[in-house]
mmCIF file of C-alpha atoms in Angstrom:
data_model
loop_
_atom_site.group_PDB
_atom_site.id
_atom_site.type_symbol
_atom_site.label_atom_id
_atom_site.label_comp_id
_atom_site.label_asym_id
_atom_site.label_seq_id
_atom_site.Cartn_x
_atom_site.Cartn_y
_atom_site.Cartn_z
ATOM 1 C CA MET A 286 -16.308 12.308 5.716
ATOM 2 C CA LYS A 287 -12.847 10.791 6.059
ATOM 3 C CA ARG A 288 -11.758 7.843 8.163
ATOM 4 C CA ARG A 289 -8.158 6.910 8.888
ATOM 5 C CA ILE A 290 -7.399 3.329 7.871
ATOM 6 C CA THR A 291 -3.600 3.088 8.236
ATOM 7 C CA GLU A 292 -0.797 5.423 9.227
ATOM 8 C CA ASN A 293 -0.630 6.805 5.676
ATOM 9 C CA LEU A 294 -4.008 5.931 4.176
ATOM 10 C CA ASP A 295 -7.507 7.374 4.629
ATOM 11 C CA VAL A 296 -10.856 6.632 3.052
ATOM 12 C CA ASP A 297 -13.205 9.408 1.952
ATOM 13 C CA LEU A 298 -16.636 7.837 2.419
ATOM 14 C CA GLU A 299 -18.538 10.584 0.596
ATOM 15 C CA ARG A 300 -16.459 10.297 -2.575
ATOM 16 C CA GLU A 301 -15.663 6.599 -2.032
ATOM 17 C CA MET A 302 -11.952 7.208 -2.634
ATOM 18 C CA TRP A 303 -8.706 6.079 -1.037
ATOM 19 C CA THR A 304 -6.685 9.173 -0.105
ATOM 20 C CA CYS A 305 -3.184 9.921 1.175
ATOM 21 C CA HIS A 306 -3.375 10.838 4.860
ATOM 22 C CA HIS A 307 -0.627 13.465 4.484
ATOM 23 C CA CYS A 308 -1.648 15.459 1.396
ATOM 24 C CA ASP A 309 -5.274 14.335 0.736
ATOM 25 C CA LYS A 310 -4.428 13.173 -2.803
ATOM 26 C CA GLU A 311 -7.196 10.936 -4.136
ATOM 27 C CA LEU A 312 -5.629 7.629 -5.173
ATOM 28 C CA VAL A 313 -8.335 5.322 -6.529
ATOM 29 C CA SER A 314 -11.880 4.157 -5.806
ATOM 30 C CA VAL A 315 -12.238 2.575 -2.376
ATOM 31 C CA ARG A 316 -13.840 -0.390 -4.113
ATOM 32 C CA LYS A 317 -10.464 -1.170 -5.730
ATOM 33 C CA ASN A 318 -7.044 -2.089 -4.371
ATOM 34 C CA PHE A 319 -5.485 1.165 -3.087
ATOM 35 C CA LYS A 320 -2.136 0.096 -4.573
ATOM 36 C CA GLU A 321 -3.554 0.672 -8.077
ATOM 37 C CA GLY A 322 -3.536 4.424 -7.373
ATOM 38 C CA CYS A 323 0.022 4.543 -6.055
ATOM 39 C CA LEU A 324 3.386 4.860 -7.731
ATOM 40 C CA ALA A 325 5.108 1.473 -7.486
ATOM 41 C CA TYR A 326 8.837 0.804 -7.355
ATOM 42 C CA ALA A 327 10.160 -2.777 -7.531
ATOM 43 C CA ARG A 328 13.537 -3.008 -5.822
ATOM 44 C CA ASP A 329 16.270 -5.607 -5.893
ATOM 45 C CA PRO A 330 16.120 -7.140 -2.387
ATOM 46 C CA ARG A 331 19.923 -6.967 -2.091
ATOM 47 C CA GLU A 332 19.633 -3.149 -1.924
ATOM 48 C CA ILE A 333 17.874 -3.480 1.432
ATOM 49 C CA TYR A 334 19.065 -6.848 2.735
ATOM 50 C CA ARG A 335 22.745 -6.689 1.903
ATOM 51 C CA PRO A 336 24.530 -10.050 1.721
ATOM 52 C CA LEU A 337 26.097 -10.897 5.084
ATOM 53 C CA VAL A 338 28.569 -13.433 3.726
ATOM 54 C CA ALA A 339 30.025 -14.176 0.294
ATOM 55 C CA GLY A 340 28.740 -17.147 -1.650
ATOM 56 C CA GLU A 341 25.502 -18.813 -2.581
ATOM 57 C CA TYR A 342 23.985 -18.650 0.917
ATOM 58 C CA SER A 343 24.406 -14.961 1.763
ATOM 59 C CA PHE A 344 21.318 -14.470 3.989
ATOM 60 C CA SER A 345 19.961 -12.023 1.396
ATOM 61 C CA PRO A 346 16.761 -12.737 -0.584
ATOM 62 C CA ASP A 347 17.503 -14.044 -4.064
ATOM 63 C CA PRO A 348 16.607 -11.415 -6.719
ATOM 64 C CA ASP A 349 15.774 -14.238 -9.137
ATOM 65 C CA TRP A 350 12.940 -15.196 -6.776
ATOM 66 C CA VAL A 351 11.573 -12.025 -5.161
ATOM 67 C CA ARG A 352 11.293 -8.251 -5.417
ATOM 68 C CA ILE A 353 10.523 -5.671 -2.769
ATOM 69 C CA VAL A 354 7.693 -3.515 -4.073
ATOM 70 C CA GLU A 355 7.216 -0.057 -2.557
ATOM 71 C CA PHE A 356 4.034 1.995 -3.023
ATOM 72 C CA TYR A 357 4.191 5.797 -2.896
ATOM 73 C CA CYS A 358 1.679 8.647 -2.975
ATOM 74 C CA PRO A 359 1.965 10.169 -6.475
ATOM 75 C CA GLN A 360 1.644 13.694 -5.063
ATOM 76 C CA CYS A 361 3.700 13.982 -1.855
ATOM 77 C CA GLY A 362 5.891 10.884 -2.237
ATOM 78 C CA VAL A 363 5.207 9.347 1.182
ATOM 79 C CA MET A 364 5.632 5.560 1.226
ATOM 80 C CA ILE A 365 2.172 4.135 1.839
ATOM 81 C CA GLU A 366 3.039 0.435 1.854
ATOM 82 C CA ASN A 367 5.679 -2.108 0.847
ATOM 83 C CA GLU A 368 5.754 -5.858 0.363
ATOM 84 C CA ILE A 369 8.022 -8.685 -0.715
ATOM 85 C CA LEU A 370 6.562 -10.567 -3.674
ATOM 86 C CA PRO A 371 7.711 -13.542 -5.740
ATOM 87 C CA LEU A 372 8.436 -12.594 -9.354
ATOM 88 C CA GLY A 373 5.252 -12.570 -11.429
ATOM 89 C CA HIS A 374 2.973 -12.587 -8.378
ATOM 90 C CA PRO A 375 0.058 -10.108 -8.523
ATOM 91 C CA LEU A 376 -0.151 -7.309 -5.974
ATOM 92 C CA THR A 377 -1.714 -8.416 -2.725
ATOM 93 C CA TYR A 378 -5.182 -7.105 -1.936
ATOM 94 C CA GLU A 379 -4.840 -6.633 1.791
ATOM 95 C CA ILE A 380 -7.591 -4.149 2.705
ATOM 96 C CA GLU A 381 -11.188 -4.579 1.593
ATOM 97 C CA LEU A 382 -13.723 -2.393 3.359
ATOM 98 C CA ASP A 383 -17.471 -2.790 3.636
ATOM 99 C CA VAL A 384 -18.011 0.745 2.330
ATOM 100 C CA ASP A 385 -21.791 0.641 2.570
ATOM 101 C CA ALA A 386 -21.673 -0.425 6.239
ATOM 102 C CA LEU A 387 -19.141 2.317 7.052
ATOM 103 C CA LYS A 388 -21.273 4.941 5.324
ATOM 104 C CA GLU A 389 -24.315 3.779 7.281
ATOM 105 C CA LYS A 390 -22.378 3.776 10.560
ATOM 106 C CA TYR A 391 -21.093 7.339 10.141
ATOM 107 C CA ALA A 392 -24.142 8.840 8.376
ATOM 108 C CA GLY A 393 -25.022 12.185 9.915
ATOM 109 C CA LYS A 394 -21.999 12.217 12.244
ATOM 110 C CA GLU A 395 -20.053 15.343 11.301
ATOM 111 C CA GLY A 396 -16.356 15.065 12.156
ATOM 112 C CA ALA A 397 -16.848 11.634 13.704
#
């Protein structure tokens, strides 16, 4: 029994797994941060936010302070999420589901 959580992320309540919405690849237990099951790519912010002017104040994030981290499905390669993080900062844990309540809510509802 799958439920769609985001544009690119589903939860399989029977197996208690995060899955890719596009290819059904199981990522990691739903009781963990889904990002742990993704491929991660830390990018220099200047690759995305190109400096607008020369000099110290270029309107581009400083790569000595932050990275843009992209999370991809390891099977189909779709980008599931991205975030800007200060260097050394742990991954954010942005979705925590009450799995037991969801299982109870959808128990016995085929295709619901």
